[in-house]
Short mmCIF file of C-alpha atoms in Angstrom, two decimals:
data_model
loop_
_atom_site.label_atom_id
_atom_site.label_comp_id
_atom_site.label_asym_id
_atom_site.label_seq_id
_atom_site.Cartn_x
_atom_site.Cartn_y
_atom_site.Cartn_z
CA UNK O 1 0.00 0.00 0.00
CA UNK O 2 1.35 3.39 -0.99
CA UNK O 3 0.31 6.64 0.68
CA UNK O 4 -0.23 9.32 -1.95
CA UNK O 5 -1.33 12.07 0.41
CA UNK O 6 -1.10 12.33 4.19
CA UNK O 7 -3.34 14.17 6.63
CA UNK O 8 -1.85 17.58 5.89
CA UNK O 9 -2.03 17.11 2.13
CA UNK O 10 -5.62 15.87 2.29
CA UNK O 11 -6.47 19.03 4.24
CA UNK O 12 -4.82 21.17 1.54
CA UNK O 13 -6.65 19.32 -1.24
CA UNK O 14 -10.01 19.85 0.48
CA UNK O 15 -9.21 23.55 1.00
CA UNK O 16 -8.20 23.92 -2.66
CA UNK O 17 -11.39 22.13 -3.74
CA UNK O 18 -13.42 24.51 -1.58
CA UNK O 19 -11.77 27.48 -3.28
CA UNK O 20 -12.72 26.18 -6.72
CA UNK O 21 -16.32 25.63 -5.67
CA UNK O 22 -16.65 28.98 -3.86
CA UNK O 23 -16.46 30.93 -7.11
CA UNK O 24 -19.20 28.88 -8.74
CA UNK O 25 -21.43 29.20 -5.69
CA UNK O 26 -21.05 32.98 -5.60
CA UNK O 27 -22.14 33.20 -9.24
CA UNK O 28 -25.69 32.01 -8.44
CA UNK O 29 -28.18 33.92 -6.30
CA UNK O 30 -30.23 30.76 -5.69
CA UNK O 31 -29.59 28.71 -2.53
CA UNK O 32 -27.04 25.91 -2.59
CA UNK O 33 -27.14 22.46 -1.04
CA UNK O 34 -24.00 20.40 -0.50
CA UNK O 35 -24.80 16.70 -0.62
CA UNK O 36 -22.28 13.91 -0.03
CA UNK O 37 -22.40 10.30 -1.14
CA UNK O 38 -22.13 7.85 1.76
CA UNK O 39 -19.93 6.65 3.26
CA UNK O 40 -16.93 8.90 2.59
CA UNK O 41 -18.21 11.54 0.20
CA UNK O 42 -20.48 12.75 2.99
CA UNK O 43 -17.48 13.43 5.22
CA UNK O 44 -15.79 15.47 2.48
CA UNK O 45 -19.11 17.25 1.89
CA UNK O 46 -19.31 18.09 5.58
CA UNK O 47 -15.82 19.61 5.49
CA UNK O 48 -16.61 21.65 2.39
CA UNK O 49 -19.83 22.84 4.03
CA UNK O 50 -17.92 24.06 7.08
CA UNK O 51 -16.04 26.60 4.97
CA UNK O 52 -18.58 27.26 2.22
CA UNK O 53 -21.66 27.62 4.49
CA UNK O 54 -24.38 26.54 2.04
CA UNK O 55 -28.06 26.99 2.91
CA UNK O 56 -28.59 23.21 3.07
CA UNK O 57 -26.58 20.06 3.59
CA UNK O 58 -27.47 16.41 3.12
CA UNK O 59 -26.22 12.96 2.28
CA UNK O 60 -27.33 10.19 -0.03
CA UNK O 61 -26.94 6.43 0.21
CA UNK O 62 -26.82 4.73 -3.17
CA UNK O 63 -27.16 1.08 -2.10
CA UNK O 64 -30.68 0.76 -3.49
CA UNK O 65 -29.78 2.44 -6.76
CA UNK O 66 -26.75 0.39 -7.75
CA UNK O 67 -26.86 -1.13 -11.20
CA UNK O 68 -25.12 -4.31 -10.02
CA UNK O 69 -27.44 -5.31 -7.15
CA UNK O 70 -28.09 -8.76 -8.58
CA UNK O 71 -24.44 -9.48 -9.33
CA UNK O 72 -22.73 -8.71 -6.04
CA UNK O 73 -24.18 -11.38 -3.79
CA UNK O 74 -25.41 -10.35 -0.34
CA UNK O 75 -27.16 -7.01 -0.43
CA UNK O 76 -25.01 -4.02 0.45
CA UNK O 77 -25.85 -2.34 3.73
CA UNK O 78 -28.54 0.30 3.35
CA UNK O 79 -27.77 3.52 5.20
CA UNK O 80 -29.84 6.60 5.73
CA UNK O 81 -30.37 9.17 3.01
CA UNK O 82 -30.76 12.61 4.58
CA UNK O 83 -32.35 15.22 2.36
CA UNK O 84 -34.23 17.48 4.76
CA UNK O 85 -34.81 20.34 2.36
CA UNK O 86 -36.99 20.90 -0.71
CA UNK O 87 -34.98 19.66 -3.67
CA UNK O 88 -36.89 21.81 -6.17
CA UNK O 89 -35.16 24.98 -7.30
CA UNK O 90 -31.92 24.60 -5.36
CA UNK O 91 -28.43 24.27 -6.76
CA UNK O 92 -26.86 21.03 -5.63
CA UNK O 93 -23.18 20.34 -5.20
CA UNK O 94 -22.80 16.57 -5.20
CA UNK O 95 -19.62 15.44 -3.44
CA UNK O 96 -17.82 12.11 -3.57
CA UNK O 97 -14.39 10.93 -2.49
CA UNK O 98 -13.25 9.06 -5.62
CA UNK O 99 -14.70 8.83 -9.11
CA UNK O 100 -13.74 5.94 -11.35
CA UNK O 101 -16.39 4.24 -13.51
CA UNK O 102 -19.00 6.92 -12.82
CA UNK O 103 -21.59 4.32 -11.84
CA UNK O 104 -22.02 5.48 -8.25
CA UNK O 105 -22.34 9.02 -9.53
CA UNK O 106 -25.11 7.94 -11.89
CA UNK O 107 -26.86 6.24 -8.96
CA UNK O 108 -26.45 9.34 -6.77
CA UNK O 109 -27.89 11.56 -9.51
CA UNK O 110 -30.93 9.31 -9.68
CA UNK O 111 -31.43 9.52 -5.91
CA UNK O 112 -31.31 13.33 -6.10
CA UNK O 113 -33.80 13.43 -8.96
CA UNK O 114 -36.19 11.19 -7.01
CA UNK O 115 -36.42 13.95 -4.39
CA UNK O 116 -37.43 16.62 -6.89
CA UNK O 117 -36.08 18.83 -9.63
CA UNK O 118 -32.98 20.76 -8.62
CA UNK O 119 -32.02 23.85 -10.65
CA UNK O 120 -28.67 22.30 -11.39
CA UNK O 121 -26.31 19.66 -10.05
CA UNK O 122 -22.54 20.19 -9.98
CA UNK O 123 -20.15 17.41 -9.09
CA UNK O 124 -17.07 17.80 -6.91
CA UNK O 125 -14.69 14.94 -6.22
CA UNK O 126 -11.50 14.74 -4.17
CA UNK O 127 -9.80 12.23 -6.50
CA UNK O 128 -10.49 11.57 -10.19
CA UNK O 129 -8.66 8.37 -11.02
CA UNK O 130 -9.99 7.87 -14.55
CA UNK O 131 -11.50 4.65 -15.92
CA UNK O 132 -14.94 6.02 -16.75
CA UNK O 133 -17.58 3.65 -18.12
CA UNK O 134 -20.33 6.27 -18.31
CA UNK O 135 -20.42 9.84 -19.65
CA UNK O 136 -19.88 11.43 -16.22
CA UNK O 137 -17.45 14.31 -15.73
CA UNK O 138 -16.75 16.07 -12.42
CA UNK O 139 -16.92 19.88 -12.41
CA UNK O 140 -14.41 20.28 -9.59
CA UNK O 141 -11.49 17.91 -8.91
CA UNK O 142 -9.05 17.97 -6.00
CA UNK O 143 -6.46 15.55 -7.40
CA UNK O 144 -6.25 13.82 -10.78
CA UNK O 145 -4.47 10.46 -10.82
CA UNK O 146 -3.71 7.84 -13.46
CA UNK O 147 -3.10 4.56 -11.63
CA UNK O 148 -2.90 1.17 -13.34
CA UNK O 149 -6.24 -0.54 -14.01
CA UNK O 150 -5.58 -3.18 -11.35
CA UNK O 151 -4.82 -0.61 -8.67
CA UNK O 152 -7.39 0.68 -6.22
CA UNK O 153 -7.38 4.26 -4.98
CA UNK O 154 -9.01 4.89 -1.61
CA UNK O 155 -9.61 8.08 0.29
CA UNK O 156 -9.62 7.54 4.03
CA UNK O 157 -11.26 10.15 6.24
CA UNK O 158 -12.07 10.46 9.89
CA UNK O 159 -14.37 9.43 11.51
CA UNK O 160 -15.21 6.69 8.95
CA UNK O 161 -11.54 5.62 8.99
CA UNK O 162 -8.68 5.95 11.46
CA UNK O 163 -6.77 8.59 9.48
CA UNK O 164 -7.03 11.19 6.73
CA UNK O 165 -5.04 9.89 3.75
CA UNK O 166 -5.17 8.87 0.11
CA UNK O 167 -3.74 5.42 -0.61
CA UNK O 168 -3.11 3.24 -3.64
CA UNK O 169 -2.88 -0.55 -3.49
CA UNK O 170 -2.98 -3.59 -5.75
CA UNK O 171 -6.48 -4.91 -6.07
CA UNK O 172 -7.18 -8.33 -4.58
CA UNK O 173 -7.55 -10.94 -7.33
CA UNK O 174 -10.87 -12.21 -5.93
CA UNK O 175 -13.72 -9.78 -5.95
CA UNK O 176 -15.00 -9.07 -2.46
CA UNK O 177 -18.71 -9.38 -1.70
CA UNK O 178 -18.81 -5.78 -0.51
CA UNK O 179 -17.15 -3.81 -3.29
CA UNK O 180 -15.28 -0.66 -2.44
CA UNK O 181 -16.72 2.69 -3.43
CA UNK O 182 -14.43 2.86 -6.42
CA UNK O 183 -15.91 -0.31 -7.87
CA UNK O 184 -19.44 0.93 -7.70
CA UNK N 1 -25.65 17.28 8.48
CA UNK N 2 -25.13 14.83 11.29
CA UNK N 3 -21.94 12.86 11.62
CA UNK N 4 -22.02 9.63 9.61
CA UNK N 5 -23.25 6.72 11.67
CA UNK N 6 -20.54 4.27 12.64
CA UNK N 7 -21.05 1.09 10.70
CA UNK N 8 -21.35 -1.63 13.30
CA UNK N 9 -22.27 -4.35 10.85
CA UNK N 10 -19.57 -3.62 8.34
CA UNK N 11 -18.42 -5.84 5.49
CA UNK N 12 -17.88 -8.80 7.82
CA UNK N 13 -21.64 -9.11 8.38
CA UNK N 14 -23.63 -10.43 5.44
CA UNK N 15 -27.33 -11.20 5.81
CA UNK N 16 -27.46 -15.00 5.43
CA UNK N 17 -31.16 -15.95 5.31
CA UNK N 18 -33.06 -16.58 2.06
CA UNK N 19 -36.29 -16.99 4.09
CA UNK N 20 -37.81 -15.20 7.06
CA UNK N 21 -40.08 -17.68 8.81
CA UNK N 22 -39.94 -16.41 12.37
CA UNK N 23 -37.94 -14.38 14.85
CA UNK N 24 -37.25 -17.53 16.88
CA UNK N 25 -34.67 -18.64 14.32
CA UNK N 26 -33.02 -15.23 13.80
CA UNK N 27 -30.14 -13.98 15.93
CA UNK N 28 -30.08 -10.60 17.65
CA UNK N 29 -27.57 -9.47 14.99
CA UNK N 30 -29.92 -10.56 12.21
CA UNK N 31 -32.83 -8.70 13.78
CA UNK N 32 -30.78 -5.54 14.29
CA UNK N 33 -29.56 -5.74 10.69
CA UNK N 34 -33.18 -5.82 9.44
CA UNK N 35 -34.11 -2.88 11.65
CA UNK N 36 -31.08 -0.85 10.55
CA UNK N 37 -31.90 -1.62 6.93
CA UNK N 38 -35.50 -0.54 7.56
CA UNK N 39 -34.16 2.76 8.92
CA UNK N 40 -32.57 3.36 5.52
CA UNK N 41 -35.91 2.66 3.82
CA UNK N 42 -38.03 4.81 6.12
CA UNK N 43 -37.50 8.00 4.13
CA UNK N 44 -38.50 6.51 0.77
CA UNK N 45 -42.17 7.11 1.57
CA UNK N 46 -41.48 10.82 2.07
CA UNK N 47 -39.79 11.39 -1.27
CA UNK N 48 -41.27 13.02 -4.29
CA UNK N 49 -40.80 9.70 -6.13
CA UNK N 50 -41.81 7.04 -3.62
CA UNK N 51 -39.85 4.25 -5.25
CA UNK N 52 -36.31 2.90 -5.31
CA UNK N 53 -35.05 0.58 -8.04
CA UNK N 54 -33.59 -2.10 -5.75
CA UNK N 55 -35.85 -4.99 -6.90
CA UNK N 56 -36.51 -3.73 -10.41
CA UNK N 57 -37.51 -6.60 -12.68
CA UNK N 58 -38.16 -8.99 -9.78
CA UNK N 59 -41.51 -10.58 -8.96
CA UNK N 60 -43.03 -10.80 -5.49
CA UNK N 61 -46.13 -12.95 -4.95
CA UNK N 62 -48.63 -12.42 -2.16
CA UNK N 63 -49.92 -15.92 -1.43
CA UNK N 64 -52.63 -15.41 1.18
CA UNK N 65 -54.71 -18.39 2.24
CA UNK N 66 -56.34 -16.37 5.00
CA UNK N 67 -58.18 -13.06 4.74
CA UNK N 68 -55.96 -10.05 5.30
CA UNK N 69 -56.22 -6.46 4.26
CA UNK N 70 -53.57 -4.47 6.04
CA UNK N 71 -50.67 -6.95 5.98
CA UNK N 72 -51.33 -7.78 2.34
CA UNK N 73 -51.57 -4.10 1.39
CA UNK N 74 -48.42 -3.34 3.33
CA UNK N 75 -46.45 -6.08 1.56
CA UNK N 76 -47.94 -4.99 -1.76
CA UNK N 77 -46.85 -1.40 -1.25
CA UNK N 78 -43.45 -2.43 0.13
CA UNK N 79 -42.74 -4.53 -2.96
CA UNK N 80 -43.99 -1.76 -5.24
CA UNK N 81 -41.73 0.79 -3.59
CA UNK N 82 -38.80 -1.50 -4.32
CA UNK N 83 -39.91 -1.48 -8.00
CA UNK N 84 -40.80 -5.19 -7.97
CA UNK N 85 -43.81 -6.52 -9.85
CA UNK N 86 -46.43 -7.87 -7.47
CA UNK N 87 -48.77 -10.76 -8.13
CA UNK N 88 -51.68 -11.13 -5.78
CA UNK N 89 -52.83 -14.69 -5.23
CA UNK N 90 -55.34 -14.84 -2.44
CA UNK N 91 -57.78 -17.52 -1.58
CA UNK N 92 -60.01 -18.09 1.37
CA UNK N 93 -61.28 -21.36 -0.03
CA UNK N 94 -60.96 -24.48 2.08
CA UNK N 95 -59.94 -26.70 -0.82
CA UNK N 96 -56.55 -24.99 -0.86
CA UNK N 97 -55.91 -25.42 2.84
CA UNK N 98 -54.49 -28.96 2.75
CA UNK N 99 -50.73 -29.32 3.01
CA UNK N 100 -50.10 -31.08 -0.28
CA UNK N 101 -52.10 -28.60 -2.24
CA UNK N 102 -50.39 -25.61 -0.71
CA UNK N 103 -47.04 -26.85 -1.94
CA UNK N 104 -48.49 -27.61 -5.37
CA UNK N 105 -49.98 -24.14 -5.55
CA UNK N 106 -46.67 -22.58 -4.57
CA UNK N 107 -44.74 -24.67 -7.10
CA UNK N 108 -47.15 -23.66 -9.84
CA UNK N 109 -46.69 -20.03 -8.98
CA UNK N 110 -42.95 -20.45 -8.72
CA UNK N 111 -42.94 -21.96 -12.21
CA UNK N 112 -44.09 -18.58 -13.50
CA UNK N 113 -40.72 -17.24 -12.46
CA UNK N 114 -41.17 -15.48 -9.16
CA UNK N 115 -38.41 -14.35 -6.81
CA UNK N 116 -40.13 -13.98 -3.44
CA UNK N 117 -43.27 -15.66 -2.05
CA UNK N 118 -45.02 -13.90 0.82
CA UNK N 119 -47.30 -16.43 2.47
CA UNK N 120 -50.06 -16.36 5.07
CA UNK N 121 -51.90 -19.46 6.21
CA UNK N 122 -54.15 -20.41 9.10
CA UNK N 123 -52.01 -23.46 9.84
CA UNK N 124 -48.73 -23.09 11.70
CA UNK N 125 -45.72 -24.37 9.77
CA UNK N 126 -46.93 -23.80 6.20
CA UNK N 127 -44.29 -21.11 5.41
CA UNK N 128 -41.51 -23.41 6.64
CA UNK N 129 -42.87 -26.26 4.54
CA UNK N 130 -42.97 -24.01 1.47
CA UNK N 131 -39.44 -22.74 2.09
CA UNK N 132 -38.23 -26.33 1.98
CA UNK N 133 -40.23 -27.12 -1.17
CA UNK N 134 -39.57 -24.16 -3.45
CA UNK N 135 -36.44 -22.50 -4.80
CA UNK N 136 -37.46 -18.88 -4.33
CA UNK N 137 -37.28 -16.84 -1.13
CA UNK N 138 -40.18 -17.21 1.33
CA UNK N 139 -41.43 -14.64 3.83
CA UNK N 140 -43.94 -15.57 6.51
CA UNK N 141 -46.82 -13.09 6.70
CA UNK N 142 -48.43 -14.97 9.59
CA UNK N 143 -49.01 -18.70 10.11
CA UNK N 144 -51.65 -19.92 12.54
CA UNK N 145 -50.70 -19.16 16.11
CA UNK N 146 -47.00 -19.64 15.32
CA UNK N 147 -45.34 -16.40 14.21
CA UNK N 148 -45.91 -13.12 12.39
CA UNK N 149 -42.30 -12.00 12.06
CA UNK N 150 -42.79 -8.74 10.17
CA UNK N 151 -45.34 -7.60 12.76
CA UNK N 152 -42.84 -8.44 15.48
CA UNK N 153 -40.14 -6.50 13.64
CA UNK N 154 -42.29 -3.42 13.13
CA UNK N 155 -43.20 -3.51 16.82
CA UNK N 156 -39.50 -3.62 17.73
CA UNK N 157 -38.79 -0.76 15.32
CA UNK N 158 -41.62 1.32 16.78
CA UNK N 159 -40.46 0.73 20.35
CA UNK N 160 -36.90 1.73 19.43
CA UNK N 161 -38.20 4.83 17.67
CA UNK N 162 -40.43 5.94 20.55
CA UNK N 163 -37.68 5.37 23.13
CA UNK N 164 -34.90 6.98 21.06
CA UNK N 165 -32.93 3.79 20.45
CA UNK N 166 -32.75 3.61 16.66
CA UNK N 167 -28.98 4.08 16.77
CA UNK N 168 -28.41 0.75 18.54
CA UNK N 169 -31.75 -1.08 18.53
CA UNK N 170 -30.80 -2.22 22.02
CA UNK N 171 -33.94 -2.51 24.15
CA UNK N 172 -32.18 -3.37 27.43
CA UNK N 173 -33.85 -1.92 30.50
CA UNK N 174 -37.30 -1.72 28.92
CA UNK N 175 -40.26 -3.62 30.34
CA UNK N 176 -42.90 -4.54 27.79
CA UNK N 177 -46.33 -5.94 28.65
CA UNK N 178 -48.24 -7.96 26.06
CA UNK N 179 -51.88 -8.05 27.08
CA UNK N 180 -54.77 -10.21 25.97
CA UNK N 181 -55.24 -13.37 23.97
CA UNK N 182 -51.66 -14.67 24.09
CA UNK N 183 -52.62 -18.27 23.36
CA UNK N 184 -54.00 -17.63 19.88
CA UNK N 185 -51.57 -14.86 19.00
CA UNK N 186 -48.73 -15.25 16.52
CA UNK N 187 -48.00 -11.57 17.11
CA UNK N 188 -47.32 -12.35 20.78
CA UNK N 189 -44.86 -15.14 19.94
CA UNK N 190 -42.90 -13.07 17.45
CA UNK N 191 -42.85 -10.20 19.93
CA UNK N 192 -41.62 -12.41 22.77
CA UNK N 193 -38.71 -13.79 20.71
CA UNK N 194 -37.74 -10.41 19.29
CA UNK N 195 -38.04 -8.42 22.50
CA UNK N 196 -36.02 -10.91 24.53
CA UNK N 197 -33.28 -11.10 21.88
CA UNK N 198 -32.93 -7.31 21.91
CA UNK N 199 -32.73 -7.25 25.70
CA UNK N 200 -36.21 -6.22 26.87
CA UNK N 201 -38.12 -7.81 29.75
CA UNK N 202 -41.48 -9.26 28.71
CA UNK N 203 -44.61 -9.50 30.89
CA UNK N 204 -47.59 -11.44 29.60
CA UNK N 205 -51.05 -10.49 30.87
CA UNK N 206 -54.31 -12.29 30.16
CA UNK N 207 -57.00 -14.60 31.52
CA UNK N 208 -55.83 -18.16 32.29
CA UNK N 209 -57.96 -19.50 29.44
CA UNK N 210 -56.06 -17.34 26.93
CA UNK N 211 -52.70 -17.40 28.71
CA UNK N 212 -51.80 -20.89 29.94
CA UNK N 213 -48.99 -21.26 32.48
CA UNK N 214 -46.85 -22.96 29.80
CA UNK N 215 -45.85 -19.48 28.64
CA UNK N 216 -43.55 -19.24 31.65
CA UNK N 217 -41.23 -21.54 29.68
CA UNK N 218 -40.64 -18.59 27.32
CA UNK N 219 -38.91 -16.87 30.23
CA UNK N 220 -41.70 -14.30 30.63
CA UNK N 221 -43.53 -13.20 33.75
CA UNK N 222 -47.13 -14.40 33.51
CA UNK N 223 -49.90 -12.32 35.10
CA UNK N 224 -53.62 -12.95 35.12
CA UNK N 225 -54.60 -9.44 36.17
CA UNK N 226 -53.52 -6.18 34.56
CA UNK N 227 -53.66 -3.69 37.44
CA UNK N 228 -50.61 -4.88 39.46
CA UNK N 229 -48.17 -4.34 36.57
CA UNK N 230 -49.41 -0.94 35.34
CA UNK N 231 -46.76 1.16 37.10
CA UNK N 232 -43.87 -1.00 35.87
CA UNK N 233 -44.21 -1.05 32.12
CA UNK N 234 -42.57 1.19 29.51
CA UNK N 235 -44.50 -0.28 26.60
CA UNK N 236 -47.87 -1.99 26.46
CA UNK N 237 -48.90 -4.04 23.45
CA UNK N 238 -52.66 -4.64 23.49
CA UNK N 239 -53.61 -7.69 21.45
CA UNK N 240 -56.87 -7.98 19.63
CA UNK N 241 -59.39 -10.44 21.06
CA UNK N 242 -59.60 -12.86 18.15
CA UNK N 243 -63.21 -13.96 18.29
CA UNK N 244 -62.73 -15.97 15.11
CA UNK N 245 -60.07 -18.16 16.75
CA UNK N 246 -61.65 -18.59 20.17
CA UNK N 247 -63.85 -21.65 20.10
CA UNK N 248 -64.77 -22.25 23.72
CA UNK N 249 -66.06 -19.71 26.20
CA UNK N 250 -62.72 -18.16 27.12
CA UNK N 251 -64.10 -15.38 29.29
CA UNK N 252 -67.52 -14.74 30.85
CA UNK N 253 -68.44 -11.61 28.91
CA UNK N 254 -67.02 -8.88 26.74
CA UNK N 255 -67.79 -6.36 29.47
CA UNK N 256 -65.90 -8.33 32.06
CA UNK N 257 -62.91 -8.71 29.75
CA UNK N 258 -62.87 -4.96 29.13
CA UNK N 259 -63.08 -4.18 32.83
CA UNK N 260 -60.17 -6.47 33.80
CA UNK N 261 -57.86 -6.28 30.75
CA UNK N 262 -58.98 -3.24 28.77
CA UNK N 263 -56.64 -0.28 28.46
CA UNK N 264 -58.82 2.52 29.82
CA UNK N 265 -58.08 6.16 30.58
CA UNK N 266 -58.28 5.24 34.29
CA UNK N 267 -55.51 2.68 33.88
CA UNK N 268 -53.47 5.10 31.78
CA UNK N 269 -53.40 7.51 34.75
CA UNK N 270 -51.56 4.91 36.80
CA UNK N 271 -49.00 4.15 34.10
CA UNK N 272 -45.73 5.94 33.30
CA UNK N 273 -46.38 9.31 31.70
CA UNK N 274 -44.56 8.40 28.48
CA UNK N 275 -45.73 4.77 28.24
CA UNK N 276 -45.91 3.61 24.62
CA UNK N 277 -49.28 2.13 23.66
CA UNK N 278 -49.29 -0.32 20.75
CA UNK N 279 -51.84 -2.54 19.03
CA UNK N 280 -51.37 -4.75 15.96
CA UNK N 281 -54.82 -3.81 14.62
CA UNK N 282 -57.56 -4.04 13.76
CA UNK N 283 -58.72 -2.70 17.11
CA UNK N 284 -61.94 -3.55 18.90
CA UNK N 285 -62.66 -0.12 20.31
CA UNK N 286 -64.05 -0.26 23.81
CA UNK N 287 -62.98 -3.88 24.29
CA UNK N 288 -59.21 -4.24 24.63
CA UNK N 289 -58.59 -0.51 24.27
CA UNK N 290 -60.66 2.61 24.88
CA UNK N 291 -61.00 5.03 21.97
CA UNK N 292 -59.51 7.93 23.91
CA UNK N 293 -56.36 5.86 24.54
CA UNK N 294 -56.10 4.49 21.01
CA UNK N 295 -56.26 8.04 19.64
CA UNK N 296 -54.29 9.65 22.47
CA UNK N 297 -50.73 11.00 22.59
CA UNK N 298 -49.24 7.76 23.95
CA UNK N 299 -50.60 5.73 21.07
CA UNK N 300 -48.09 4.51 18.49
CA UNK N 301 -50.68 2.54 16.53
CA UNK N 302 -50.48 4.50 13.28
CA UNK N 303 -46.71 4.76 13.58
CA UNK N 304 -46.69 0.96 13.68
CA UNK N 305 -48.48 0.86 10.34
CA UNK N 306 -46.03 3.35 8.80
CA UNK N 307 -43.02 1.43 10.12
CA UNK N 308 -44.51 -1.80 8.80
CA UNK N 309 -43.83 -0.60 5.26
CA UNK N 310 -40.15 0.14 5.91
CA UNK N 311 -39.64 -3.13 7.76
CA UNK N 312 -41.28 -5.17 4.99
CA UNK N 313 -39.21 -3.39 2.35
CA UNK N 314 -36.10 -4.32 4.33
CA UNK N 315 -37.12 -7.97 4.62
CA UNK N 316 -37.98 -8.33 0.93
CA UNK N 317 -34.72 -6.63 -0.05
CA UNK N 318 -32.59 -8.81 2.23
CA UNK N 319 -34.13 -12.21 1.50
CA UNK N 320 -33.92 -11.61 -2.22
CA UNK N 321 -30.22 -10.80 -1.96
CA UNK N 322 -29.49 -13.84 0.18
CA UNK N 323 -31.39 -16.09 -2.24
CA UNK N 324 -29.42 -14.70 -5.14
CA UNK N 325 -26.12 -15.23 -3.35
CA UNK N 326 -26.75 -18.96 -2.83
#
């Protein structure tokens, strides 16, 4: 396992990401909502919200919206989706930790649309590692990486994990029953 | 935004059961996993689009050999909200009540390509028999006086919700009284198993004819009068007097039953201020529960119905996944 960014560098990447988003948020007079994808995108979203102070915050769980539910064996754990604001007519900043295939992003977009009709959705991600299988492109990226196809990139954040870091490791040959976020 | 919940049943826990026949055969971890999953489903009914695509393209069959409106509707809606197709196969006819035929019926329906069978039958043990006979997942929606697991689960969920325990679903320290016709009640049995596994203390209250002493073997306190336990209980679950199942004269008169076991406003005054009042429905107003209590602030009866949807969505979702993983 190789550490690409430590706690300090993760903090800098989040701060830089916040700066990129701030400009876009200021350009719209409509209220913003910052919504993270569980279970690590929501932590990044929370940190962005602390500095950007949007009108609303929330989190989405995509377990029920995955396109591979029948293929992955035991059902993934369903967590709570928290959207406590009217989705209609707000600008949404969707936040995730890593984007790879784009499939979890597609699922998250569908969750958001099931709550209403936002004015627009922008997508911010801490790490874009490439490997897209769907036409999904983040609007704001903290770090762009080009790892090998058999490598997994993970963002670890407190309190979900024990430390703040970005790591790269060789993927296990056998597919686990609970795929990592990057697989989704 | 609240801090993300710590995942206590992380990747190492995988729901293992392709069938849910009763709470007796589930572990405390299994039960808590269903309830946590239900918590994730609870908000679906509040969305603009009240559907998630989790069981898209799957078929759920309601196979009801006994009349039911609310449980059947609840399963129907739960399956619909998971985007499954629902086939309703209900029959009250006696020709379908023999064991052999039930299996044949189920196999015929299975041959149409269904994924989950939800079954209710007046005989105990039919869901278990079906689970052994068919290849698809089976969920018990009530069998005889045996179990009604989804009702038990929604009762557990409601108790956790009313007592602020949905983060752990640990019911330790709570005293729950189940009052009424225990003998004929599958709801009582599922509640006893579930409550004890999650740590609650269970008191059973009812006339000796409807609550035989054998229930002490469940590890419950057995009481034949209601008044002495009123001050002690945190939750009271009032069972319906099931006239259709009581064959002999179980109690002298309806009025006497109401005066000894009914939940009246007088009795409420002696109970804890925040006691949770539950009833599996349909209620006999004025018999086991007074209208003012059923509609009062302590009543969780309608909350039970709402939670029933989330719990049934969770069960359908989980059994289907476990079946597929086999």
